[in-house]
mmCIF file of C-alpha atoms in Angstrom:
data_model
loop_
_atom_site.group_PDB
_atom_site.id
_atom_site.type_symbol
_atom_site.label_atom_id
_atom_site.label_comp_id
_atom_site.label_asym_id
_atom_site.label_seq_id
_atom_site.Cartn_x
_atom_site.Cartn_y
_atom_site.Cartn_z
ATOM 1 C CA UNK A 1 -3.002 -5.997 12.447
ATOM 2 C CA UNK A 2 -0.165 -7.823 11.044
ATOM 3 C CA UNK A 3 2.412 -9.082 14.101
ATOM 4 C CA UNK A 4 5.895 -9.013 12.841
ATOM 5 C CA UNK A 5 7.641 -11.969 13.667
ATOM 6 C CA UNK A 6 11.239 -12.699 14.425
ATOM 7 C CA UNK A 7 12.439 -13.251 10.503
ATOM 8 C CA UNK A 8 10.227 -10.365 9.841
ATOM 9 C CA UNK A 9 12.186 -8.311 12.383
ATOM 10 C CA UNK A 10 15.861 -9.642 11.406
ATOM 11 C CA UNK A 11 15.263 -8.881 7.769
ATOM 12 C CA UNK A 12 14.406 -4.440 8.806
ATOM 13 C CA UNK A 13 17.673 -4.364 10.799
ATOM 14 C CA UNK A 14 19.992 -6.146 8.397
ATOM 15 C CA UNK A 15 18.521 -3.497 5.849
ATOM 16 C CA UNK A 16 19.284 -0.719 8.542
ATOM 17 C CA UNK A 17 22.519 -2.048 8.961
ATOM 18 C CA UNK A 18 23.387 -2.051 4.813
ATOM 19 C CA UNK A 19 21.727 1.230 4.634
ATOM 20 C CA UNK A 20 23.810 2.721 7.106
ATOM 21 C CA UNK A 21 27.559 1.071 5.461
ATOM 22 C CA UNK A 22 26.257 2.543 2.383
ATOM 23 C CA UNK A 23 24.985 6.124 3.774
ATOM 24 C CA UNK A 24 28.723 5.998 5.536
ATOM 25 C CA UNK A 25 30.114 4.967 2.175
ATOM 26 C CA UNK A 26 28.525 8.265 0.394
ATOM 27 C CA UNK A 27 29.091 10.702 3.072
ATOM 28 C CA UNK A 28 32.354 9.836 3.174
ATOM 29 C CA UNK A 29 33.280 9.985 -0.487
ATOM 30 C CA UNK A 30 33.351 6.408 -1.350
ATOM 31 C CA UNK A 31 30.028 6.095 -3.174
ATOM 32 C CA UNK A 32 29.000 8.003 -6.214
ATOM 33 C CA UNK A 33 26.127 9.856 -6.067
ATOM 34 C CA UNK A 34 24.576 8.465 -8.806
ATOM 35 C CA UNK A 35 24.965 5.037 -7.382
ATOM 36 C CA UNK A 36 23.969 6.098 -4.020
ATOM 37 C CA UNK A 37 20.951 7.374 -5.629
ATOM 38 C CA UNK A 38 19.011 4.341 -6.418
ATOM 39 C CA UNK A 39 20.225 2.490 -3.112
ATOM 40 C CA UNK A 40 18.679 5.614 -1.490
ATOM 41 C CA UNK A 41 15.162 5.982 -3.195
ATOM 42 C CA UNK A 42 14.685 2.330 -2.173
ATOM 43 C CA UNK A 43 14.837 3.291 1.043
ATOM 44 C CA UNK A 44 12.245 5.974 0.666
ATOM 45 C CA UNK A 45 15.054 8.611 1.167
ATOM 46 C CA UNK A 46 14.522 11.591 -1.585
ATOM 47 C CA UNK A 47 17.092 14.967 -2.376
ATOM 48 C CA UNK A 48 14.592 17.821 -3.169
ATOM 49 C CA UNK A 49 15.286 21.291 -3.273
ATOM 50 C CA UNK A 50 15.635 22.787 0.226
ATOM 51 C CA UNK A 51 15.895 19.262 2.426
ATOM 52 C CA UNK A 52 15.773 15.661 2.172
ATOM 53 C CA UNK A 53 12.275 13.908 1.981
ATOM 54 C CA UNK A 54 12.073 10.300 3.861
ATOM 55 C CA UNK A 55 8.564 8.750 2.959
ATOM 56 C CA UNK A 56 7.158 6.371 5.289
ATOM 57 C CA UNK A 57 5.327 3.125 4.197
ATOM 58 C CA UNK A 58 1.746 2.501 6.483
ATOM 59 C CA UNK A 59 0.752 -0.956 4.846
ATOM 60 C CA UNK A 60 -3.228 -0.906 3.713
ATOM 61 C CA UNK A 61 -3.503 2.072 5.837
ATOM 62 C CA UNK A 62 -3.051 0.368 9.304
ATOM 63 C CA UNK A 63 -1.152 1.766 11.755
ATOM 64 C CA UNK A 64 -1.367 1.276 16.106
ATOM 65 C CA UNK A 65 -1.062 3.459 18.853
ATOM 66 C CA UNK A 66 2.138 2.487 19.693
ATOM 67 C CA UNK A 67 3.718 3.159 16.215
ATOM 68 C CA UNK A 68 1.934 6.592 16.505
ATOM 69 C CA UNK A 69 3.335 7.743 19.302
ATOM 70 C CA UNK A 70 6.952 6.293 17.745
ATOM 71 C CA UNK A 71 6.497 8.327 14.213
ATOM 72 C CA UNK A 72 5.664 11.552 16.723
ATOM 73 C CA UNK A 73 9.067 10.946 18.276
ATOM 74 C CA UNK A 74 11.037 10.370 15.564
ATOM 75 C CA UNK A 75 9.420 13.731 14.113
ATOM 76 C CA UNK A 76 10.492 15.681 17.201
ATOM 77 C CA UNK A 77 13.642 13.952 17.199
ATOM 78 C CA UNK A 78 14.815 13.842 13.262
ATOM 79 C CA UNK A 79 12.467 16.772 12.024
ATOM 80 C CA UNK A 80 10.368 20.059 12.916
ATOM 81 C CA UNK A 81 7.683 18.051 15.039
ATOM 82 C CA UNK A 82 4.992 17.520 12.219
ATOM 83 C CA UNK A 83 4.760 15.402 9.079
ATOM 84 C CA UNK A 84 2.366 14.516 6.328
ATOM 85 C CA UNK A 85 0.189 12.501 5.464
ATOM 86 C CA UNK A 86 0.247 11.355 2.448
ATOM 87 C CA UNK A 87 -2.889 10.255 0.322
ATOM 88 C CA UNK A 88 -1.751 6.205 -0.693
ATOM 89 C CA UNK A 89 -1.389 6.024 3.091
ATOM 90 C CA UNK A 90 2.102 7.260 3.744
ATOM 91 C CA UNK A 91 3.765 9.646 6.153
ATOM 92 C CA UNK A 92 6.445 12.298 4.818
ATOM 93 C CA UNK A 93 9.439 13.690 6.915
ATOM 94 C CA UNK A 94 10.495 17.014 4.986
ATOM 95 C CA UNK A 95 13.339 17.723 6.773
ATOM 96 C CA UNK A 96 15.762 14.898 8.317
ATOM 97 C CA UNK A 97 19.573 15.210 7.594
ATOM 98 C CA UNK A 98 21.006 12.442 5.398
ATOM 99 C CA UNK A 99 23.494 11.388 8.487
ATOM 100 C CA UNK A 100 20.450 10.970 10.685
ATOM 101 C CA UNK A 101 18.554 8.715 8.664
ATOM 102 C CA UNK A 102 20.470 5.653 9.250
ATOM 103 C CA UNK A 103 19.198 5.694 13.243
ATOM 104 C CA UNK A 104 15.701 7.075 11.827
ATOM 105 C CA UNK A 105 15.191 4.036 10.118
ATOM 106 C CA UNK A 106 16.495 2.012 12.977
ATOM 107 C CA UNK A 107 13.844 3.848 15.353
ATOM 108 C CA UNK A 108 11.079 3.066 12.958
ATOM 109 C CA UNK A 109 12.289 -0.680 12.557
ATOM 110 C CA UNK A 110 12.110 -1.023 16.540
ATOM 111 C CA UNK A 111 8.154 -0.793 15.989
ATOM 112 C CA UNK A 112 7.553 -2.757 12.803
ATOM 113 C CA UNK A 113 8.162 0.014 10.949
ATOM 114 C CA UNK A 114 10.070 1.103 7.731
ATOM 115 C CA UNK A 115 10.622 3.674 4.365
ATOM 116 C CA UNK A 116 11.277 0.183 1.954
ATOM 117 C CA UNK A 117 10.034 1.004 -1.779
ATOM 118 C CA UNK A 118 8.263 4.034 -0.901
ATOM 119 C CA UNK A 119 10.158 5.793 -3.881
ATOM 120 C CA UNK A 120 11.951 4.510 -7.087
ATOM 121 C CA UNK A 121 10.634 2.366 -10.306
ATOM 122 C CA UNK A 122 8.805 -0.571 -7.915
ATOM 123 C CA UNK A 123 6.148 -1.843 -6.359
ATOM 124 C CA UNK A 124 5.073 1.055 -3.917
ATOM 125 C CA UNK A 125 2.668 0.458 -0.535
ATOM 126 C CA UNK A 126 -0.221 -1.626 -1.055
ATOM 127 C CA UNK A 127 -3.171 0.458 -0.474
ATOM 128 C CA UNK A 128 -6.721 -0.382 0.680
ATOM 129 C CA UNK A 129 -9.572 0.737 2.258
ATOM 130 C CA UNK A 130 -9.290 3.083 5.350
ATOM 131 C CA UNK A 131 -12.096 1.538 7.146
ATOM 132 C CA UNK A 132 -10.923 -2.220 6.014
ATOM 133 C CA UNK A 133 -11.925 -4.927 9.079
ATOM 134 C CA UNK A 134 -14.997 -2.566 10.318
ATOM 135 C CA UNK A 135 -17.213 -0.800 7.393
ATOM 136 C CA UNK A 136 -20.857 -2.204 7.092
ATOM 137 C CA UNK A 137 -20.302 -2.782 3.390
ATOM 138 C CA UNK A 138 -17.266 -4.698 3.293
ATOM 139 C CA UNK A 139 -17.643 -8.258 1.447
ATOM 140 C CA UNK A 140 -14.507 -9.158 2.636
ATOM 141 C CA UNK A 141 -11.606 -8.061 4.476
ATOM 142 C CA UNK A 142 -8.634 -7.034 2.031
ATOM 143 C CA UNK A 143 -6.028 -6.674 4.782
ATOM 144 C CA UNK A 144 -5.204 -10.289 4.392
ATOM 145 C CA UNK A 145 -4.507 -10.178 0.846
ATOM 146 C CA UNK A 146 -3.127 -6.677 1.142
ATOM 147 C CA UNK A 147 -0.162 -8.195 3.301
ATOM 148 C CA UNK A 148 -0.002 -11.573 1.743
ATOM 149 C CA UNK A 149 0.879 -8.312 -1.663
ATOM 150 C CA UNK A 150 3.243 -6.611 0.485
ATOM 151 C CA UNK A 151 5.656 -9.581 1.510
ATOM 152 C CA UNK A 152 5.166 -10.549 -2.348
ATOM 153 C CA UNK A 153 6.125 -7.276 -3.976
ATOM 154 C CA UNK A 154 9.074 -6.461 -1.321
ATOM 155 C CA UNK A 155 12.578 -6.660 -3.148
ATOM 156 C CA UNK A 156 11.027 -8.819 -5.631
ATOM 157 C CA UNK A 157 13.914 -9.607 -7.530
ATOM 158 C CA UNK A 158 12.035 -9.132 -10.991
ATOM 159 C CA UNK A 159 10.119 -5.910 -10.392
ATOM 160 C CA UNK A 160 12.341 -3.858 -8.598
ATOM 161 C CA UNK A 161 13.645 -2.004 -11.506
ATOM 162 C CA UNK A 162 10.426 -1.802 -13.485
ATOM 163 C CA UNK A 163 9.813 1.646 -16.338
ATOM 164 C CA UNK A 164 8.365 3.327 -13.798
ATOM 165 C CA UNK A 165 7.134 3.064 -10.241
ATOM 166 C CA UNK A 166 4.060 0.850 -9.854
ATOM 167 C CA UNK A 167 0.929 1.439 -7.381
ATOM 168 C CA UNK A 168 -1.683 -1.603 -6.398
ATOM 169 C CA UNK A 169 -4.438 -0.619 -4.203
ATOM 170 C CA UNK A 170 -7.490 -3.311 -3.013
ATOM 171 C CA UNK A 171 -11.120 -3.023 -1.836
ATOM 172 C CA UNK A 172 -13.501 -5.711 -0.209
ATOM 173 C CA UNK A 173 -16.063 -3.190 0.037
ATOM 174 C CA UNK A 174 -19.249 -1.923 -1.972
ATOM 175 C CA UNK A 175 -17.982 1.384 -2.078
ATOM 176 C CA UNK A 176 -14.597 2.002 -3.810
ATOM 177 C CA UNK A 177 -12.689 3.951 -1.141
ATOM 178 C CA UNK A 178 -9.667 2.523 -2.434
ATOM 179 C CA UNK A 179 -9.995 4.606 -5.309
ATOM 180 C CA UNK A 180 -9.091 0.891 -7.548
ATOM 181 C CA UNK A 181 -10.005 2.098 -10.863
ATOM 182 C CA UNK A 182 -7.189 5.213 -10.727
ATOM 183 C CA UNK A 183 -4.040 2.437 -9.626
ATOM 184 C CA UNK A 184 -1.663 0.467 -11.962
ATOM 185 C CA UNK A 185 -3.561 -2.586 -10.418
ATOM 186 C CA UNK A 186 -6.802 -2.319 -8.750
ATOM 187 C CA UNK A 187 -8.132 -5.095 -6.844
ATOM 188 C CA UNK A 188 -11.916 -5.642 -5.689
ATOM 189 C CA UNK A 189 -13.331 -8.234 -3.811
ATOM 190 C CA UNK A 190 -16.703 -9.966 -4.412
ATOM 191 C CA UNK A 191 -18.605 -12.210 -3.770
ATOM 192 C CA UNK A 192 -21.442 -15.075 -5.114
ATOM 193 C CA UNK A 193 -22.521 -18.002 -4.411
ATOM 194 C CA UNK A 194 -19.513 -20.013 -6.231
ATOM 195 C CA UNK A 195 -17.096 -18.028 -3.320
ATOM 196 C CA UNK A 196 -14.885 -15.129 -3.413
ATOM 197 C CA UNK A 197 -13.328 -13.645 -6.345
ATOM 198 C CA UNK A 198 -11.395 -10.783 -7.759
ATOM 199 C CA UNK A 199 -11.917 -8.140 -10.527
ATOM 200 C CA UNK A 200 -8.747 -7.074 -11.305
ATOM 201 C CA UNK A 201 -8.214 -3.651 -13.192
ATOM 202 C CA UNK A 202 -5.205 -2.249 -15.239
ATOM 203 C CA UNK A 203 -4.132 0.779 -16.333
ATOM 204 C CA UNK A 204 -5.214 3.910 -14.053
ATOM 205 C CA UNK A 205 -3.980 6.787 -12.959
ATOM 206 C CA UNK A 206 -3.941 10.377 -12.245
ATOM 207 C CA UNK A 207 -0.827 13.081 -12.126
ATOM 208 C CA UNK A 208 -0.564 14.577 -16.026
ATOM 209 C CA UNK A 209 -2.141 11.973 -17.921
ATOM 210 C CA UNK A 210 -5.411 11.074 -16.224
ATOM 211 C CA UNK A 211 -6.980 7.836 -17.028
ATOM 212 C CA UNK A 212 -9.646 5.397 -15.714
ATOM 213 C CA UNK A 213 -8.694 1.876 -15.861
ATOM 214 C CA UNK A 214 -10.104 -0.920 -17.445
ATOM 215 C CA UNK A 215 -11.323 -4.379 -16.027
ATOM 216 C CA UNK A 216 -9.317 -7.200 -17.710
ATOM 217 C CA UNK A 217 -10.699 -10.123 -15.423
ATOM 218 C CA UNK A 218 -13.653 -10.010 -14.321
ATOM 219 C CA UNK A 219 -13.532 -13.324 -12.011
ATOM 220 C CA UNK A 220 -9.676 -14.308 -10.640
ATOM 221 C CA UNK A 221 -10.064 -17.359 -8.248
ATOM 222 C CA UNK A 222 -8.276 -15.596 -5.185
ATOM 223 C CA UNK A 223 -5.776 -18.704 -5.383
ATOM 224 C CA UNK A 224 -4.666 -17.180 -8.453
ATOM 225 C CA UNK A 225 -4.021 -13.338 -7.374
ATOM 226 C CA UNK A 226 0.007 -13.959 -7.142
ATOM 227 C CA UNK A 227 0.505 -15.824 -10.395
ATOM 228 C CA UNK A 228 -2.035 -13.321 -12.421
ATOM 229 C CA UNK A 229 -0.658 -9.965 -11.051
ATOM 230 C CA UNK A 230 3.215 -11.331 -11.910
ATOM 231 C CA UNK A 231 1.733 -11.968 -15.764
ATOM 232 C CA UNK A 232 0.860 -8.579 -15.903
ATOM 233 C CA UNK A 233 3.955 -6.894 -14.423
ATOM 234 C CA UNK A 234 5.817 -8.995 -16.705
ATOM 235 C CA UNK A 235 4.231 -7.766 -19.572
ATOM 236 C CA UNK A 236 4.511 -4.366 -18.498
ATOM 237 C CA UNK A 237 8.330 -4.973 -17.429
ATOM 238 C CA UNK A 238 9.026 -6.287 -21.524
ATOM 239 C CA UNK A 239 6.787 -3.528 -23.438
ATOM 240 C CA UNK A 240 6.811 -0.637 -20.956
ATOM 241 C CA UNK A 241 8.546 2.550 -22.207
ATOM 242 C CA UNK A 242 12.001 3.116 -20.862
ATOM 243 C CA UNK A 243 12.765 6.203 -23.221
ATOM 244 C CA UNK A 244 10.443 8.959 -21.230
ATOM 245 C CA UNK A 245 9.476 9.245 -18.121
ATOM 246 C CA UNK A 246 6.438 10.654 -19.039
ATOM 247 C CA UNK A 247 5.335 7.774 -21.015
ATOM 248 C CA UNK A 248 6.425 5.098 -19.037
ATOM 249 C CA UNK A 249 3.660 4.415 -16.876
ATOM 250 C CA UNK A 250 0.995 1.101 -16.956
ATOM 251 C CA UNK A 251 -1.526 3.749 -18.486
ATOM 252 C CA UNK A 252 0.107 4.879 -21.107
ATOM 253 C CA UNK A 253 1.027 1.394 -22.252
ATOM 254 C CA UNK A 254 -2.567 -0.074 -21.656
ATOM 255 C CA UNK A 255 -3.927 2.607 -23.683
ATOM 256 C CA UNK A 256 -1.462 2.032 -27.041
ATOM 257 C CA UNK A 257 -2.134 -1.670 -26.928
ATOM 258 C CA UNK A 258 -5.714 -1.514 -26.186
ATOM 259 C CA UNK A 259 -7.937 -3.408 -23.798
ATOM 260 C CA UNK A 260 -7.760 -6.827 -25.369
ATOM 261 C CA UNK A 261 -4.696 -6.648 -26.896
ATOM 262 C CA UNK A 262 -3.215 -5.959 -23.536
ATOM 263 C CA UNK A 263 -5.531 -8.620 -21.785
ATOM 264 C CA UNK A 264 -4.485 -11.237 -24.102
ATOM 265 C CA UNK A 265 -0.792 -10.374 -23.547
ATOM 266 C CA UNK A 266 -1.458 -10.886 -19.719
ATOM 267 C CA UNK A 267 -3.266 -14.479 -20.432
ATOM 268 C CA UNK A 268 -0.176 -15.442 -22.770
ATOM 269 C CA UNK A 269 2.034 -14.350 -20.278
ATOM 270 C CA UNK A 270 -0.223 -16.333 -17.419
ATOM 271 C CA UNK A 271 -0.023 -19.772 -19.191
ATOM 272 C CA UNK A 272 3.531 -20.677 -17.852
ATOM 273 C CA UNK A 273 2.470 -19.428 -14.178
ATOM 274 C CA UNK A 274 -1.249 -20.686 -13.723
ATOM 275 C CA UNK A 275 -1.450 -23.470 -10.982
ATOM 276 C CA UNK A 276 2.498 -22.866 -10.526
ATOM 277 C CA UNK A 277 4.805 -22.913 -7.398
ATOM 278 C CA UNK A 278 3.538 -19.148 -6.490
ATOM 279 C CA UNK A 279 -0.780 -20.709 -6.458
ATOM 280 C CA UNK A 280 -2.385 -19.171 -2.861
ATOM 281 C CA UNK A 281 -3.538 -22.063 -0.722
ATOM 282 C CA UNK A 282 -6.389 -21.896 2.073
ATOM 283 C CA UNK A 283 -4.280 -22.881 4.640
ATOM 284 C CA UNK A 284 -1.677 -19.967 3.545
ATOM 285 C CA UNK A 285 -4.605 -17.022 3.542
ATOM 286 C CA UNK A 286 -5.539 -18.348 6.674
ATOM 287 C CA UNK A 287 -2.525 -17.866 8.556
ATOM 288 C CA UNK A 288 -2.461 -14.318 6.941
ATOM 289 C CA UNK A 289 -5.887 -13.671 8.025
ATOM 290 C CA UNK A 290 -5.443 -15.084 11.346
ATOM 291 C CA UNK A 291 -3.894 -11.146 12.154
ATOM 292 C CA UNK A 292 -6.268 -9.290 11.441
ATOM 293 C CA UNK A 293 -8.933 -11.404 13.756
ATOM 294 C CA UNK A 294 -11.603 -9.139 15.501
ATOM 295 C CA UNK A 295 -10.872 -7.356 18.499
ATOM 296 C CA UNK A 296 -13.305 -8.226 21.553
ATOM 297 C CA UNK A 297 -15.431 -5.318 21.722
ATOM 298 C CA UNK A 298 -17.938 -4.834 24.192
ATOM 299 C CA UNK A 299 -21.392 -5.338 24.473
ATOM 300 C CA UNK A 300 -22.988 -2.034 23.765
ATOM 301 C CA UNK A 301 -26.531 -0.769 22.797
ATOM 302 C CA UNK A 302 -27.230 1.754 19.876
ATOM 303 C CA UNK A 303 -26.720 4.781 21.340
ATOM 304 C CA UNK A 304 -29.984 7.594 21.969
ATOM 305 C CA UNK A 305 -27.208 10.583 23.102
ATOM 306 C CA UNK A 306 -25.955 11.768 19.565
ATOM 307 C CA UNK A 307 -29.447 11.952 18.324
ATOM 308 C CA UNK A 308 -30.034 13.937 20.949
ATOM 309 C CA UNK A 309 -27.482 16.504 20.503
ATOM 310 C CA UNK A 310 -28.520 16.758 16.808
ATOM 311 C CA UNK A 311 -31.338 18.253 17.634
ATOM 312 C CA UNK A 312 -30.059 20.815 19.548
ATOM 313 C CA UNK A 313 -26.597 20.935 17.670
ATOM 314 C CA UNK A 314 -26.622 21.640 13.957
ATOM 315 C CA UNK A 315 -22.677 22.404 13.646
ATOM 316 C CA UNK A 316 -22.666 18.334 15.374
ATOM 317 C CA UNK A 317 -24.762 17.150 12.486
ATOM 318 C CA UNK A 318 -23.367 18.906 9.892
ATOM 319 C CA UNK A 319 -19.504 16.841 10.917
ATOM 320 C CA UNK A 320 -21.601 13.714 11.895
ATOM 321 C CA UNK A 321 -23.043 13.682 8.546
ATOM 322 C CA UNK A 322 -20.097 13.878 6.769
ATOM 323 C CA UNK A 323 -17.486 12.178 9.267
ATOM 324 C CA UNK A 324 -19.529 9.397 11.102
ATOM 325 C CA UNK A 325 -20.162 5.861 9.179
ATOM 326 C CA UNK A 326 -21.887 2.631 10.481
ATOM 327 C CA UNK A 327 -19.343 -0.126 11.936
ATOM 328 C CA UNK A 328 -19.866 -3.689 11.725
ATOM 329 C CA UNK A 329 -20.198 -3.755 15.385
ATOM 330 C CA UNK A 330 -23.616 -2.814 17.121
ATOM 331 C CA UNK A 331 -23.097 0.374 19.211
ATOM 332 C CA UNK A 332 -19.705 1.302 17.573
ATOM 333 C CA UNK A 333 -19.241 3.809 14.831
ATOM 334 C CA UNK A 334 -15.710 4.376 12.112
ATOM 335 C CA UNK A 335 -14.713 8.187 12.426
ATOM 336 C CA UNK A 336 -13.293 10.250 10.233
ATOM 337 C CA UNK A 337 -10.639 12.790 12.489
ATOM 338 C CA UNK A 338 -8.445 15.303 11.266
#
């Protein structure tokens, strides 16, 4: 998985050290509520009803031991001892006090962790495929381009104050266990003999206005992924509806402009970045992808115990069948646990 390194570190503590001069600022009296409010929901720090909410950003679904064990402190420490899961590969605290969360996010930070444009009109946590790096039918590994996203999209001084909040999600696999085709952006890798490429989609979604989206390229040199996605959050940014919530989604603009009305806005809008300063090189991917390198697994066999047990063990099957898949790795297998 990604390593943090020491600019990556400095950056989450001087943002735990603003959050917690402005979090003193509020509680104090010194800081409107209202302005609190959007310094807050960047932080992933929500007012409900009965308790705060602090969402938790887990990058393309990746998470290690060690910041496992951390996130079951901090939830005996700061809340009841559980949280949720969320299902664009967050974790929700219900109830942490608003004079705790300072040191909360300081705990998470200590293990690469943090809440950063979990809420609020941005670009939220890059999604991808839960079995990303190991499932059979993966083209390509997205993690690489799902982080190379993440560092692009966080406090982008452009999109952080977009109509409404914005969700990207990639696959490199066959299957679609991303779920692309219900995201603002959805992202697939493929494949020929040419090289890699993207199909990029626009304009899905669920909540009260379901809607598939539609493909508006169906072959984006990877080089181009940074320049292409910023031509399309521009043209959201400029037409988007700012007048109701409701209607202020990617969807809902998509759908009034129409597939290649919207496309051709995009390609317009991509002329005056195409080739620019933001273009991916091969030597930059590679240093992302140098991360997520295999681990060194052992040298095992297929093994002959599980089909043992199923025929003796039905109930066995029955979760096998729906919670075992083939790994990449000969003798290993991706599990589903819950």
């Amino acid at each position: 998985m990604y390593q943090y390194n020491e600019e990556d570190q400095r950056f989450l503590q001087q943002r735990c050290d603003q959050f917690r001069e402005q979090t003193t600022q509020f509680l104090a009296g010194d800081l409107p509520a209202e302005e609190f409010q959007q310094l807050r929901l960047r932080n992933g720090l929500y007012v409900q009803r009965l308790a705060p909410m602090l969402r938790i950003a887990i990058p393309y679904g990746e998470v290690s031991a060690k910041q496992l064990r951390a996130l079951a402190a901090i939830t005996r420490d700061f809340d009841k001892g559980y949280a949720h899961f969320t299902t664009r590969q967050n974790i929700q605290l219900n109830w942490p006090k608003i004079e705790a969360m300072p040191d909360l996010l300081g705990r998470l930070a200590e293990v690469n962790m943090h809440a950063i444009q979990t809420s609020g009109s941005c670009i939220r946590n890059i999604t991808s495929d839960q079995f990303a790096g190991v499932a059979i039918d993966e083209i390509a590994d997205p993690r690489p381009w799902a982080e190379r996203l993440r560092q692009w999209s966080t406090l982008h001084p452009e999109f952080n104050w977009l109509p409404r909040k914005f969700k990207i999600a990639i696959t490199g696999a066959q299957s679609d266990r991303a779920a692309i085709a219900v995201h603002d952006i959805g992202l697939r890798l493929q494949s020929d003999d040419a090289g890699l490429y993207f199909q990029v989609w626009v304009g899905g979604g669920l909540g009260r206005t379901p809607l598939i989206g539609v493909c508006i390229n169906s072959r984006l040199e990877p080089k181009h992924l940074i320049t292409y996605l910023t031509a399309i959050l521009r043209v959201y940014n400029q037409f988007g509806r700012r007048d109701n919530k409701y209607k202020a989604r990617i969807k809902i603009l998509v759908k009034a402009m129409g597939k290649l009305d919207f496309e051709a806005a995009v390609n317009n809008a991509w002329l005056a970045l195409k080739d620019g300063p933001e273009t991916i090189d091969e030597d930059s991917i590679a240093q992302f992808s140098a991360h997520f390198s295999r681990p060194n697994y052992l040298a095992l066999t297929d093994q002959t115990a599980p089909s043992e047990i199923i025929a003796t063990d039905q109930p066995f099957e029955r979760w096998r069948a729906q919670n075992v898949l083939p790994h990449q790795q000969p003798g290993y297998a991706a599990v589903h646990i819950s």
